[in-house]
């Protein structure tokens, strides 16, 4: 009898071990597979069972959560939703997450292991941490100035801190209220259909996801290439540039919008935006050097993240000389995001060094313990410091003596470059108005802000649209907000 009891006890022990092994396999080894199974609603229910962590601007949350009492209990709320939509994106119970809500989702919903002191224990017990907080680099006053400046016009504004790469402003218009997409009722589906069907594309983040022909603002890149290559040594010497300029290998003539461009110096050509001078300079520099300089500024790089992805700006690497001439004045198929053009002017302001742009200053737990911090990182060296110093001088001239006079700020040095970009079939579209620039208070040691503004539908007759007149005042107001200047 004792023998059978021992056998039964051994069998029970074996079964107990088997149960423990199977429970471990299900709860630990295969937990992620079960979590990811579309038929399993428990992760989604758990995700919305507590408030999400907040996204902060200037120390104040621009997001929140409300208790609905439903199975998916907490819905996302937004303060000044349209103003900050290009920063936050949306967190929807139906349509997922975008932008910062997506890039920082594990931290915001509490699933990031870094929020716990004992991450492995949480995996075993399935405990959920409170959502963490995301502290952004955005300057609230500058953000409002950009949003107000664009008004009802389509366009985008990006401002950076040149020395660090901190994103101070990220505005896209038209915009939308992300809270319209937060829940899961019929109104959310209707809002989704309406927003996606809107011809103004309010959910398109024009600041980082839309590329435009940069027009004459690209002449900063061409000037940098010409100065670094030694094609231009004296910015006040004649450039031996005919006006009009016949594109190489063609009978097509390129003209200017202003007088005095024939054989103009680089200074005059930069201040008054002579197309013929810069088209010829690009050809003289050559495709290889132009391509390398554009890449050093950030063009043709698909890996830029801030932390969400940025559409790559492009400078064609296979062109004939006529196409190179047009690309050198920001036309042909050269394309740039507003963020990219802000990086261009920030490089000039920062002595030739491009800092990697970033939007998140730090992340924390719900009780304020730091989870991660951002640091300044060098992206590339776009030009020599000597070339950067010359370009700062040229950009100052654009504002004091040239086409960018409306960007002046009392008590500050302001450098800029205006641009008007043609587009559409046969250049039939309303020209895009551009302004890029930087500003430095007279008592500051270095430039404090670099900005890029593009206006898609400038409020003027076609022949009167200009970067200086339409985009320049917006840039001025943004820079003034960063510098905290009243006028």
PDB file of C-alpha atoms in Angstrom, residues 154-424:
ATOM      1  CA  UNK A 154      -1.933  77.423 -45.061  1.00  0.00           C
ATOM      2  CA  UNK A 155       1.663  77.001 -44.051  1.00  0.00           C
ATOM      3  CA  UNK A 156       4.086  76.091 -41.307  1.00  0.00           C
ATOM      4  CA  UNK A 157       6.578  77.624 -38.893  1.00  0.00           C
ATOM      5  CA  UNK A 158       9.562  75.989 -37.183  1.00  0.00           C
ATOM      6  CA  UNK A 159      11.910  77.708 -34.743  1.00  0.00           C
ATOM      7  CA  UNK A 160      15.075  76.183 -33.271  1.00  0.00           C
ATOM      8  CA  UNK A 161      17.659  77.162 -30.702  1.00  0.00           C
ATOM      9  CA  UNK A 162      20.808  77.161 -32.877  1.00  0.00           C
ATOM     10  CA  UNK A 163      23.329  76.210 -30.187  1.00  0.00           C
ATOM     11  CA  UNK A 164      21.383  73.169 -28.967  1.00  0.00           C
ATOM     12  CA  UNK A 165      18.849  72.059 -31.594  1.00  0.00           C
ATOM     13  CA  UNK A 166      15.897  72.509 -29.208  1.00  0.00           C
ATOM     14  CA  UNK A 167      12.634  72.865 -31.152  1.00  0.00           C
ATOM     15  CA  UNK A 168      11.008  76.068 -29.882  1.00  0.00           C
ATOM     16  CA  UNK A 169       8.101  76.271 -32.311  1.00  0.00           C
ATOM     17  CA  UNK A 170       6.298  73.690 -34.430  1.00  0.00           C
ATOM     18  CA  UNK A 171       3.155  75.058 -36.060  1.00  0.00           C
ATOM     19  CA  UNK A 172       1.124  73.827 -39.014  1.00  0.00           C
ATOM     20  CA  UNK A 173      -2.041  75.392 -40.398  1.00  0.00           C
ATOM     21  CA  UNK A 174      -4.824  74.578 -40.973  1.00  0.00           C
ATOM     22  CA  UNK A 175      -4.944  72.520 -37.814  1.00  0.00           C
ATOM     23  CA  UNK A 176      -7.511  70.428 -35.932  1.00  0.00           C
ATOM     24  CA  UNK A 177      -8.540  69.509 -32.391  1.00  0.00           C
ATOM     25  CA  UNK A 178      -7.089  66.060 -31.535  1.00  0.00           C
ATOM     26  CA  UNK A 179      -9.792  65.600 -28.887  1.00  0.00           C
ATOM     27  CA  UNK A 180     -12.320  65.019 -31.670  1.00  0.00           C
ATOM     28  CA  UNK A 181     -10.652  61.627 -32.237  1.00  0.00           C
ATOM     29  CA  UNK A 182     -10.137  60.584 -28.621  1.00  0.00           C
ATOM     30  CA  UNK A 183     -13.145  58.358 -27.913  1.00  0.00           C
ATOM     31  CA  UNK A 184     -14.832  55.480 -29.727  1.00  0.00           C
ATOM     32  CA  UNK A 185     -18.373  56.684 -30.446  1.00  0.00           C
ATOM     33  CA  UNK A 186     -20.031  57.542 -33.778  1.00  0.00           C
ATOM     34  CA  UNK A 187     -18.896  61.177 -33.517  1.00  0.00           C
ATOM     35  CA  UNK A 188     -15.273  60.046 -33.661  1.00  0.00           C
ATOM     36  CA  UNK A 189     -15.845  58.185 -36.931  1.00  0.00           C
ATOM     37  CA  UNK A 190     -17.626  61.221 -38.373  1.00  0.00           C
ATOM     38  CA  UNK A 191     -14.782  63.528 -37.310  1.00  0.00           C
ATOM     39  CA  UNK A 192     -12.226  61.150 -38.832  1.00  0.00           C
ATOM     40  CA  UNK A 193     -14.054  61.098 -42.160  1.00  0.00           C
ATOM     41  CA  UNK A 194     -14.493  64.867 -42.159  1.00  0.00           C
ATOM     42  CA  UNK A 195     -10.834  65.603 -41.341  1.00  0.00           C
ATOM     43  CA  UNK A 196      -9.530  63.149 -43.925  1.00  0.00           C
ATOM     44  CA  UNK A 197     -11.858  64.549 -46.556  1.00  0.00           C
ATOM     45  CA  UNK A 198     -10.938  68.182 -45.906  1.00  0.00           C
ATOM     46  CA  UNK A 199      -9.007  69.557 -48.894  1.00  0.00           C
ATOM     47  CA  UNK A 200      -6.954  71.697 -46.501  1.00  0.00           C
ATOM     48  CA  UNK A 201      -5.477  68.524 -44.961  1.00  0.00           C
ATOM     49  CA  UNK A 202      -5.619  69.728 -41.348  1.00  0.00           C
ATOM     50  CA  UNK A 203      -4.041  66.503 -40.030  1.00  0.00           C
ATOM     51  CA  UNK A 204      -0.979  66.917 -42.270  1.00  0.00           C
ATOM     52  CA  UNK A 205       1.928  68.185 -40.188  1.00  0.00           C
ATOM     53  CA  UNK A 206       3.335  70.615 -42.728  1.00  0.00           C
ATOM     54  CA  UNK A 207       6.242  71.549 -40.466  1.00  0.00           C
ATOM     55  CA  UNK A 208       7.895  68.117 -40.654  1.00  0.00           C
ATOM     56  CA  UNK A 209       5.909  65.926 -43.058  1.00  0.00           C
ATOM     57  CA  UNK A 210       5.442  68.228 -46.075  1.00  0.00           C
ATOM     58  CA  UNK A 211       8.240  69.173 -48.455  1.00  0.00           C
ATOM     59  CA  UNK A 212       8.201  72.303 -50.606  1.00  0.00           C
ATOM     60  CA  UNK A 213      10.462  73.833 -53.247  1.00  0.00           C
ATOM     61  CA  UNK A 214      12.528  76.145 -51.006  1.00  0.00           C
ATOM     62  CA  UNK A 215      13.036  78.796 -53.677  1.00  0.00           C
ATOM     63  CA  UNK A 216      15.573  81.481 -52.924  1.00  0.00           C
ATOM     64  CA  UNK A 217      16.043  80.406 -49.295  1.00  0.00           C
ATOM     65  CA  UNK A 218      18.144  77.571 -50.758  1.00  0.00           C
ATOM     66  CA  UNK A 219      20.629  80.207 -51.918  1.00  0.00           C
ATOM     67  CA  UNK A 220      22.070  80.039 -48.403  1.00  0.00           C
ATOM     68  CA  UNK A 221      23.179  76.470 -49.209  1.00  0.00           C
ATOM     69  CA  UNK A 222      24.523  77.504 -52.627  1.00  0.00           C
ATOM     70  CA  UNK A 223      26.419  80.428 -51.107  1.00  0.00           C
ATOM     71  CA  UNK A 224      27.919  78.134 -48.460  1.00  0.00           C
ATOM     72  CA  UNK A 225      29.081  75.693 -51.139  1.00  0.00           C
ATOM     73  CA  UNK A 226      30.581  78.495 -53.251  1.00  0.00           C
ATOM     74  CA  UNK A 227      32.444  80.042 -50.309  1.00  0.00           C
ATOM     75  CA  UNK A 228      33.726  76.722 -48.969  1.00  0.00           C
ATOM     76  CA  UNK A 229      34.864  75.629 -52.439  1.00  0.00           C
ATOM     77  CA  UNK A 230      36.675  78.925 -53.076  1.00  0.00           C
ATOM     78  CA  UNK A 231      34.538  79.705 -56.118  1.00  0.00           C
ATOM     79  CA  UNK A 232      33.818  83.015 -54.360  1.00  0.00           C
ATOM     80  CA  UNK A 233      36.577  84.537 -52.257  1.00  0.00           C
ATOM     81  CA  UNK A 234      35.452  88.156 -52.001  1.00  0.00           C
ATOM     82  CA  UNK A 235      31.734  88.712 -51.352  1.00  0.00           C
ATOM     83  CA  UNK A 236      32.019  92.227 -52.789  1.00  0.00           C
ATOM     84  CA  UNK A 237      33.786  91.298 -56.043  1.00  0.00           C
ATOM     85  CA  UNK A 238      31.867  90.950 -59.342  1.00  0.00           C
ATOM     86  CA  UNK A 239      30.790  87.376 -60.033  1.00  0.00           C
ATOM     87  CA  UNK A 240      30.971  87.490 -63.858  1.00  0.00           C
ATOM     88  CA  UNK A 241      27.328  86.475 -64.108  1.00  0.00           C
ATOM     89  CA  UNK A 242      25.333  87.436 -67.217  1.00  0.00           C
ATOM     90  CA  UNK A 243      21.747  88.611 -66.910  1.00  0.00           C
ATOM     91  CA  UNK A 244      19.745  86.937 -68.284  1.00  0.00           C
ATOM     92  CA  UNK A 245      21.615  83.648 -67.885  1.00  0.00           C
ATOM     93  CA  UNK A 246      21.229  80.918 -70.500  1.00  0.00           C
ATOM     94  CA  UNK A 247      20.931  77.541 -68.811  1.00  0.00           C
ATOM     95  CA  UNK A 248      23.857  75.310 -69.894  1.00  0.00           C
ATOM     96  CA  UNK A 249      23.114  73.101 -72.894  1.00  0.00           C
ATOM     97  CA  UNK A 250      19.783  74.828 -73.592  1.00  0.00           C
ATOM     98  CA  UNK A 251      18.363  77.929 -75.212  1.00  0.00           C
ATOM     99  CA  UNK A 252      16.312  78.723 -72.095  1.00  0.00           C
ATOM    100  CA  UNK A 253      17.074  82.031 -70.430  1.00  0.00           C
ATOM    101  CA  UNK A 254      16.789  82.616 -66.698  1.00  0.00           C
ATOM    102  CA  UNK A 255      15.856  86.157 -65.671  1.00  0.00           C
ATOM    103  CA  UNK A 256      15.701  88.128 -62.426  1.00  0.00           C
ATOM    104  CA  UNK A 257      12.931  89.956 -60.601  1.00  0.00           C
ATOM    105  CA  UNK A 258      15.234  92.904 -59.802  1.00  0.00           C
ATOM    106  CA  UNK A 259      17.682  95.141 -61.618  1.00  0.00           C
ATOM    107  CA  UNK A 260      21.445  95.263 -61.176  1.00  0.00           C
ATOM    108  CA  UNK A 261      22.142  91.517 -61.191  1.00  0.00           C
ATOM    109  CA  UNK A 262      24.534  91.389 -64.137  1.00  0.00           C
ATOM    110  CA  UNK A 263      28.022  90.627 -62.752  1.00  0.00           C
ATOM    111  CA  UNK A 264      26.668  91.490 -59.304  1.00  0.00           C
ATOM    112  CA  UNK A 265      28.702  90.742 -56.212  1.00  0.00           C
ATOM    113  CA  UNK A 266      27.633  87.905 -53.947  1.00  0.00           C
ATOM    114  CA  UNK A 267      26.555  90.470 -51.354  1.00  0.00           C
ATOM    115  CA  UNK A 268      24.239  92.318 -53.736  1.00  0.00           C
ATOM    116  CA  UNK A 269      22.951  89.075 -55.263  1.00  0.00           C
ATOM    117  CA  UNK A 270      22.181  87.684 -51.816  1.00  0.00           C
ATOM    118  CA  UNK A 271      20.484  90.824 -50.530  1.00  0.00           C
ATOM    119  CA  UNK A 272      18.307  91.217 -53.631  1.00  0.00           C
ATOM    120  CA  UNK A 273      18.023  87.524 -54.577  1.00  0.00           C
ATOM    121  CA  UNK A 274      19.538  87.488 -58.070  1.00  0.00           C
ATOM    122  CA  UNK A 275      18.605  84.166 -59.653  1.00  0.00           C
ATOM    123  CA  UNK A 276      21.166  84.401 -62.428  1.00  0.00           C
ATOM    124  CA  UNK A 277      24.108  84.790 -60.044  1.00  0.00           C
ATOM    125  CA  UNK A 278      23.201  81.791 -57.908  1.00  0.00           C
ATOM    126  CA  UNK A 279      22.250  79.565 -60.837  1.00  0.00           C
ATOM    127  CA  UNK A 280      25.695  80.150 -62.362  1.00  0.00           C
ATOM    128  CA  UNK A 281      27.402  79.729 -58.984  1.00  0.00           C
ATOM    129  CA  UNK A 282      25.801  76.306 -58.568  1.00  0.00           C
ATOM    130  CA  UNK A 283      27.083  75.238 -61.977  1.00  0.00           C
ATOM    131  CA  UNK A 284      30.555  76.603 -61.217  1.00  0.00           C
ATOM    132  CA  UNK A 285      30.661  74.766 -57.886  1.00  0.00           C
ATOM    133  CA  UNK A 286      29.619  71.530 -59.567  1.00  0.00           C
ATOM    134  CA  UNK A 287      27.169  68.776 -58.779  1.00  0.00           C
ATOM    135  CA  UNK A 288      29.498  66.874 -56.437  1.00  0.00           C
ATOM    136  CA  UNK A 289      30.240  69.791 -54.109  1.00  0.00           C
ATOM    137  CA  UNK A 290      26.645  71.045 -54.209  1.00  0.00           C
ATOM    138  CA  UNK A 291      25.383  67.559 -53.349  1.00  0.00           C
ATOM    139  CA  UNK A 292      27.866  67.199 -50.479  1.00  0.00           C
ATOM    140  CA  UNK A 293      26.999  70.601 -49.024  1.00  0.00           C
ATOM    141  CA  UNK A 294      23.264  69.937 -49.225  1.00  0.00           C
ATOM    142  CA  UNK A 295      23.777  66.591 -47.496  1.00  0.00           C
ATOM    143  CA  UNK A 296      25.856  68.245 -44.774  1.00  0.00           C
ATOM    144  CA  UNK A 297      22.891  70.513 -44.010  1.00  0.00           C
ATOM    145  CA  UNK A 298      20.574  67.479 -43.770  1.00  0.00           C
ATOM    146  CA  UNK A 299      19.178  66.963 -47.271  1.00  0.00           C
ATOM    147  CA  UNK A 300      18.718  63.363 -48.496  1.00  0.00           C
ATOM    148  CA  UNK A 301      18.733  62.041 -44.925  1.00  0.00           C
ATOM    149  CA  UNK A 302      15.767  59.789 -44.140  1.00  0.00           C
ATOM    150  CA  UNK A 303      16.810  59.164 -40.539  1.00  0.00           C
ATOM    151  CA  UNK A 304      15.950  62.503 -38.907  1.00  0.00           C
ATOM    152  CA  UNK A 305      13.659  62.084 -35.881  1.00  0.00           C
ATOM    153  CA  UNK A 306      12.622  64.622 -33.232  1.00  0.00           C
ATOM    154  CA  UNK A 307      11.617  61.944 -31.848  1.00  0.00           C
ATOM    155  CA  UNK A 308       8.886  61.246 -34.439  1.00  0.00           C
ATOM    156  CA  UNK A 309       9.975  60.847 -38.041  1.00  0.00           C
ATOM    157  CA  UNK A 310      10.596  63.748 -40.399  1.00  0.00           C
ATOM    158  CA  UNK A 311      10.038  63.567 -44.152  1.00  0.00           C
ATOM    159  CA  UNK A 312      13.426  63.634 -45.917  1.00  0.00           C
ATOM    160  CA  UNK A 313      14.305  66.808 -47.807  1.00  0.00           C
ATOM    161  CA  UNK A 314      15.803  66.155 -51.212  1.00  0.00           C
ATOM    162  CA  UNK A 315      18.521  67.499 -53.476  1.00  0.00           C
ATOM    163  CA  UNK A 316      18.849  65.458 -56.684  1.00  0.00           C
ATOM    164  CA  UNK A 317      22.171  63.631 -57.001  1.00  0.00           C
ATOM    165  CA  UNK A 318      21.901  62.955 -60.755  1.00  0.00           C
ATOM    166  CA  UNK A 319      21.326  66.112 -62.803  1.00  0.00           C
ATOM    167  CA  UNK A 320      22.595  67.799 -65.918  1.00  0.00           C
ATOM    168  CA  UNK A 321      24.068  71.294 -65.632  1.00  0.00           C
ATOM    169  CA  UNK A 322      20.831  73.066 -66.550  1.00  0.00           C
ATOM    170  CA  UNK A 323      18.951  71.183 -63.854  1.00  0.00           C
ATOM    171  CA  UNK A 324      21.762  71.912 -61.398  1.00  0.00           C
ATOM    172  CA  UNK A 325      21.414  75.628 -62.154  1.00  0.00           C
ATOM    173  CA  UNK A 326      17.706  75.531 -61.300  1.00  0.00           C
ATOM    174  CA  UNK A 327      18.270  73.352 -58.234  1.00  0.00           C
ATOM    175  CA  UNK A 328      20.816  75.874 -56.960  1.00  0.00           C
ATOM    176  CA  UNK A 329      18.053  78.490 -56.693  1.00  0.00           C
ATOM    177  CA  UNK A 330      15.712  76.048 -54.926  1.00  0.00           C
ATOM    178  CA  UNK A 331      13.680  75.019 -57.957  1.00  0.00           C
ATOM    179  CA  UNK A 332      13.664  71.985 -60.327  1.00  0.00           C
ATOM    180  CA  UNK A 333      13.035  69.062 -57.913  1.00  0.00           C
ATOM    181  CA  UNK A 334      14.783  70.390 -54.795  1.00  0.00           C
ATOM    182  CA  UNK A 335      12.380  69.925 -51.877  1.00  0.00           C
ATOM    183  CA  UNK A 336      12.633  70.834 -48.192  1.00  0.00           C
ATOM    184  CA  UNK A 337      10.562  70.675 -45.038  1.00  0.00           C
ATOM    185  CA  UNK A 338      10.272  73.849 -42.955  1.00  0.00           C
ATOM    186  CA  UNK A 339      12.267  71.999 -40.273  1.00  0.00           C
ATOM    187  CA  UNK A 340      15.080  71.433 -42.756  1.00  0.00           C
ATOM    188  CA  UNK A 341      15.240  75.110 -43.690  1.00  0.00           C
ATOM    189  CA  UNK A 342      15.261  76.034 -39.987  1.00  0.00           C
ATOM    190  CA  UNK A 343      18.262  73.697 -39.656  1.00  0.00           C
ATOM    191  CA  UNK A 344      19.961  75.544 -42.534  1.00  0.00           C
ATOM    192  CA  UNK A 345      19.671  78.962 -40.902  1.00  0.00           C
ATOM    193  CA  UNK A 346      20.504  77.499 -37.468  1.00  0.00           C
ATOM    194  CA  UNK A 347      23.766  76.148 -38.911  1.00  0.00           C
ATOM    195  CA  UNK A 348      24.692  79.633 -40.121  1.00  0.00           C
ATOM    196  CA  UNK A 349      23.860  81.074 -36.712  1.00  0.00           C
ATOM    197  CA  UNK A 350      25.831  78.337 -34.924  1.00  0.00           C
ATOM    198  CA  UNK A 351      29.155  78.803 -36.678  1.00  0.00           C
ATOM    199  CA  UNK A 352      28.538  76.159 -39.340  1.00  0.00           C
ATOM    200  CA  UNK A 353      27.569  73.285 -37.025  1.00  0.00           C
ATOM    201  CA  UNK A 354      24.169  71.655 -37.451  1.00  0.00           C
ATOM    202  CA  UNK A 355      22.735  70.458 -34.153  1.00  0.00           C
ATOM    203  CA  UNK A 356      20.334  67.514 -34.218  1.00  0.00           C
ATOM    204  CA  UNK A 357      16.847  68.947 -33.592  1.00  0.00           C
ATOM    205  CA  UNK A 358      14.893  67.544 -30.654  1.00  0.00           C
ATOM    206  CA  UNK A 359      11.447  68.181 -29.195  1.00  0.00           C
ATOM    207  CA  UNK A 360      11.586  66.327 -25.864  1.00  0.00           C
ATOM    208  CA  UNK A 361      13.642  67.900 -23.074  1.00  0.00           C
ATOM    209  CA  UNK A 362      13.133  65.036 -20.638  1.00  0.00           C
ATOM    210  CA  UNK A 363      10.705  62.359 -19.537  1.00  0.00           C
ATOM    211  CA  UNK A 364       9.668  61.653 -15.965  1.00  0.00           C
ATOM    212  CA  UNK A 365       7.569  59.310 -13.888  1.00  0.00           C
ATOM    213  CA  UNK A 366       4.228  60.525 -12.587  1.00  0.00           C
ATOM    214  CA  UNK A 367       5.880  61.608  -9.325  1.00  0.00           C
ATOM    215  CA  UNK A 368       8.619  63.560 -11.090  1.00  0.00           C
ATOM    216  CA  UNK A 369      11.540  61.100 -11.091  1.00  0.00           C
ATOM    217  CA  UNK A 370      13.607  61.626 -14.258  1.00  0.00           C
ATOM    218  CA  UNK A 371      13.453  58.724 -16.692  1.00  0.00           C
ATOM    219  CA  UNK A 372      15.504  60.195 -19.542  1.00  0.00           C
ATOM    220  CA  UNK A 373      16.986  63.507 -20.612  1.00  0.00           C
ATOM    221  CA  UNK A 374      17.912  64.867 -24.007  1.00  0.00           C
ATOM    222  CA  UNK A 375      21.358  66.215 -24.758  1.00  0.00           C
ATOM    223  CA  UNK A 376      22.735  68.445 -27.466  1.00  0.00           C
ATOM    224  CA  UNK A 377      24.112  66.354 -30.305  1.00  0.00           C
ATOM    225  CA  UNK A 378      26.077  67.472 -33.356  1.00  0.00           C
ATOM    226  CA  UNK A 379      24.335  66.396 -36.533  1.00  0.00           C
ATOM    227  CA  UNK A 380      26.939  67.485 -39.087  1.00  0.00           C
ATOM    228  CA  UNK A 381      29.403  70.243 -39.906  1.00  0.00           C
ATOM    229  CA  UNK A 382      27.721  72.044 -42.790  1.00  0.00           C
ATOM    230  CA  UNK A 383      30.454  74.608 -43.535  1.00  0.00           C
ATOM    231  CA  UNK A 384      33.558  76.159 -42.077  1.00  0.00           C
ATOM    232  CA  UNK A 385      33.217  78.716 -39.311  1.00  0.00           C
ATOM    233  CA  UNK A 386      34.658  81.360 -41.652  1.00  0.00           C
ATOM    234  CA  UNK A 387      31.947  80.677 -44.227  1.00  0.00           C
ATOM    235  CA  UNK A 388      29.287  80.776 -41.516  1.00  0.00           C
ATOM    236  CA  UNK A 389      30.571  84.161 -40.356  1.00  0.00           C
ATOM    237  CA  UNK A 390      30.389  85.520 -43.920  1.00  0.00           C
ATOM    238  CA  UNK A 391      26.876  84.165 -44.365  1.00  0.00           C
ATOM    239  CA  UNK A 392      25.724  85.773 -41.122  1.00  0.00           C
ATOM    240  CA  UNK A 393      27.007  89.061 -42.495  1.00  0.00           C
ATOM    241  CA  UNK A 394      25.150  88.511 -45.775  1.00  0.00           C
ATOM    242  CA  UNK A 395      21.935  87.567 -43.967  1.00  0.00           C
ATOM    243  CA  UNK A 396      22.180  90.702 -41.828  1.00  0.00           C
ATOM    244  CA  UNK A 397      22.353  92.687 -45.058  1.00  0.00           C
ATOM    245  CA  UNK A 398      19.131  91.114 -46.336  1.00  0.00           C
ATOM    246  CA  UNK A 399      17.250  92.523 -43.333  1.00  0.00           C
ATOM    247  CA  UNK A 400      19.001  95.898 -43.056  1.00  0.00           C
ATOM    248  CA  UNK A 401      19.392  96.700 -46.759  1.00  0.00           C
ATOM    249  CA  UNK A 402      17.581  94.085 -48.847  1.00  0.00           C
ATOM    250  CA  UNK A 403      14.331  92.173 -49.231  1.00  0.00           C
ATOM    251  CA  UNK A 404      13.862  91.186 -45.565  1.00  0.00           C
ATOM    252  CA  UNK A 405      13.278  94.563 -43.949  1.00  0.00           C
ATOM    253  CA  UNK A 406       9.972  93.541 -42.363  1.00  0.00           C
ATOM    254  CA  UNK A 407      11.810  91.079 -40.089  1.00  0.00           C
ATOM    255  CA  UNK A 408      13.659  93.807 -38.168  1.00  0.00           C
ATOM    256  CA  UNK A 409      13.473  93.732 -34.369  1.00  0.00           C
ATOM    257  CA  UNK A 410      14.404  96.698 -32.216  1.00  0.00           C
ATOM    258  CA  UNK A 411      17.259  95.848 -29.851  1.00  0.00           C
ATOM    259  CA  UNK A 412      18.367  92.766 -31.799  1.00  0.00           C
ATOM    260  CA  UNK A 413      20.484  91.755 -34.770  1.00  0.00           C
ATOM    261  CA  UNK A 414      18.407  89.870 -37.324  1.00  0.00           C
ATOM    262  CA  UNK A 415      19.689  87.982 -40.338  1.00  0.00           C
ATOM    263  CA  UNK A 416      17.440  86.462 -42.966  1.00  0.00           C
ATOM    264  CA  UNK A 417      16.808  85.221 -46.479  1.00  0.00           C
ATOM    265  CA  UNK A 418      13.563  85.620 -48.375  1.00  0.00           C
ATOM    266  CA  UNK A 419      12.247  83.274 -51.023  1.00  0.00           C
ATOM    267  CA  UNK A 420       9.379  82.851 -53.438  1.00  0.00           C
ATOM    268  CA  UNK A 421       9.059  79.314 -54.817  1.00  0.00           C
ATOM    269  CA  UNK A 422       7.263  78.521 -58.058  1.00  0.00           C
ATOM    270  CA  UNK A 423       5.403  75.223 -58.329  1.00  0.00           C
ATOM    271  CA  UNK A 424       2.619  73.435 -60.155  1.00  0.00           C
TER     272      UNK A 424
END
